[in-house]
Amino acid sequence: MSQTVNCATHGESFETFVCEHLAANPSQRWYSSAPSVENPWPDAWCHICNHYFEEQGEWNDANSHHIKAELLCHNCYQTFREGATTKPV
């Protein structure tokens, strides 16, 4: 399971990561792998960042410098994602 973070809103929660664009505007399409039992809050990114993901077919050294990850607690992640359009990749 994930590491924990102390969220100002939710207190101690599991940490999750999203791109800076989703953190700033979560009401847009979210791209990620499908949530699973092992990873219920997969790293997520927006359509802008997905362009770089699709160039390589994965996040790696050639494209990871294009994405700036922001830390969210899992409760914030779930709240933001519920109001967005999702597309597992």
Short mmCIF file of C-alpha atoms in Angstrom, two decimals, residues 3-89:
data_model
loop_
_atom_site.label_atom_id
_atom_site.label_comp_id
_atom_site.label_asym_id
_atom_site.label_seq_id
_atom_site.Cartn_x
_atom_site.Cartn_y
_atom_site.Cartn_z
CA GLN A 3 2.94 5.81 2.01
CA THR A 4 0.90 8.16 4.15
CA VAL A 5 0.64 11.94 4.08
CA ASN A 6 -0.94 14.39 6.51
CA CYS A 7 -3.61 16.27 4.54
CA ALA A 8 -4.81 19.62 5.93
CA THR A 9 -8.39 18.61 5.07
CA HIS A 10 -8.47 14.86 5.71
CA GLY A 11 -5.66 14.23 8.18
CA GLU A 12 -3.52 11.11 7.79
CA SER A 13 -4.25 9.54 4.41
CA PHE A 14 -2.53 7.53 1.70
CA GLU A 15 -0.43 9.54 -0.76
CA THR A 16 -1.28 9.72 -4.45
CA PHE A 17 0.25 11.57 -7.39
CA VAL A 18 -1.33 13.50 -10.26
CA CYS A 19 0.11 15.89 -12.82
CA GLU A 20 0.15 19.59 -12.01
CA HIS A 21 -2.65 20.22 -14.52
CA LEU A 22 -5.06 17.81 -12.78
CA ALA A 23 -4.15 19.26 -9.40
CA ALA A 24 -4.96 22.76 -10.68
CA ASN A 25 -8.08 21.75 -12.65
CA PRO A 26 -9.40 18.29 -11.77
CA SER A 27 -12.58 18.70 -13.86
CA GLN A 28 -11.03 17.31 -17.03
CA ARG A 29 -10.25 13.89 -18.46
CA TRP A 30 -7.98 11.80 -16.23
CA TYR A 31 -5.58 9.26 -17.75
CA SER A 32 -4.09 6.43 -15.70
CA SER A 33 -3.87 2.70 -15.45
CA ALA A 34 -7.06 1.11 -14.15
CA PRO A 35 -7.48 1.17 -10.36
CA SER A 36 -6.86 -2.22 -8.75
CA VAL A 37 -6.90 -3.84 -5.32
CA GLU A 38 -3.12 -3.38 -5.16
CA ASN A 39 -3.25 0.21 -6.47
CA PRO A 40 -6.67 1.82 -5.92
CA TRP A 41 -5.33 5.32 -6.68
CA PRO A 42 -3.00 4.98 -9.70
CA ASP A 43 -0.85 7.91 -10.77
CA ALA A 44 -2.93 10.10 -13.08
CA TRP A 45 -2.28 12.74 -15.71
CA CYS A 46 -4.21 15.02 -18.07
CA HIS A 47 -4.61 15.09 -21.87
CA ILE A 48 -1.63 17.46 -22.23
CA CYS A 49 0.67 15.09 -20.35
CA ASN A 50 -0.88 12.09 -22.10
CA HIS A 51 0.63 13.34 -25.37
CA TYR A 52 4.11 12.68 -23.92
CA PHE A 53 3.00 9.34 -22.47
CA GLU A 54 1.71 8.18 -25.86
CA GLU A 55 4.98 9.12 -27.61
CA GLN A 56 6.79 6.46 -25.56
CA GLY A 57 3.91 4.17 -24.53
CA GLU A 58 5.00 4.53 -20.90
CA TRP A 59 6.61 6.99 -18.51
CA ASN A 60 10.39 6.70 -18.78
CA ASP A 61 13.57 8.79 -18.81
CA ALA A 62 12.80 10.15 -22.28
CA ASN A 63 9.48 11.76 -21.31
CA SER A 64 9.17 11.95 -17.51
CA HIS A 65 10.75 15.41 -17.43
CA HIS A 66 7.59 16.72 -19.15
CA ILE A 67 5.35 15.89 -16.18
CA LYS A 68 5.40 17.60 -12.81
CA ALA A 69 3.78 15.37 -10.20
CA GLU A 70 1.72 16.85 -7.39
CA LEU A 71 1.05 15.03 -4.12
CA LEU A 72 -2.59 14.55 -3.06
CA CYS A 73 -4.09 12.49 -0.28
CA HIS A 74 -6.25 9.60 -1.46
CA ASN A 75 -9.42 11.31 -0.24
CA CYS A 76 -8.70 14.46 -2.28
CA TYR A 77 -7.79 12.23 -5.25
CA GLN A 78 -11.11 10.35 -5.02
CA THR A 79 -13.14 13.55 -4.64
CA PHE A 80 -11.42 15.21 -7.61
CA ARG A 81 -11.58 12.12 -9.81
CA GLU A 82 -15.26 11.44 -9.15
CA GLY A 83 -16.14 14.74 -10.82
CA ALA A 84 -13.94 14.12 -13.84
CA THR A 85 -14.01 12.03 -17.00
CA THR A 86 -11.65 9.07 -16.75
CA LYS A 87 -9.93 6.97 -19.36
CA PRO A 88 -7.66 4.14 -18.16
CA VAL A 89 -4.68 3.59 -20.45
#
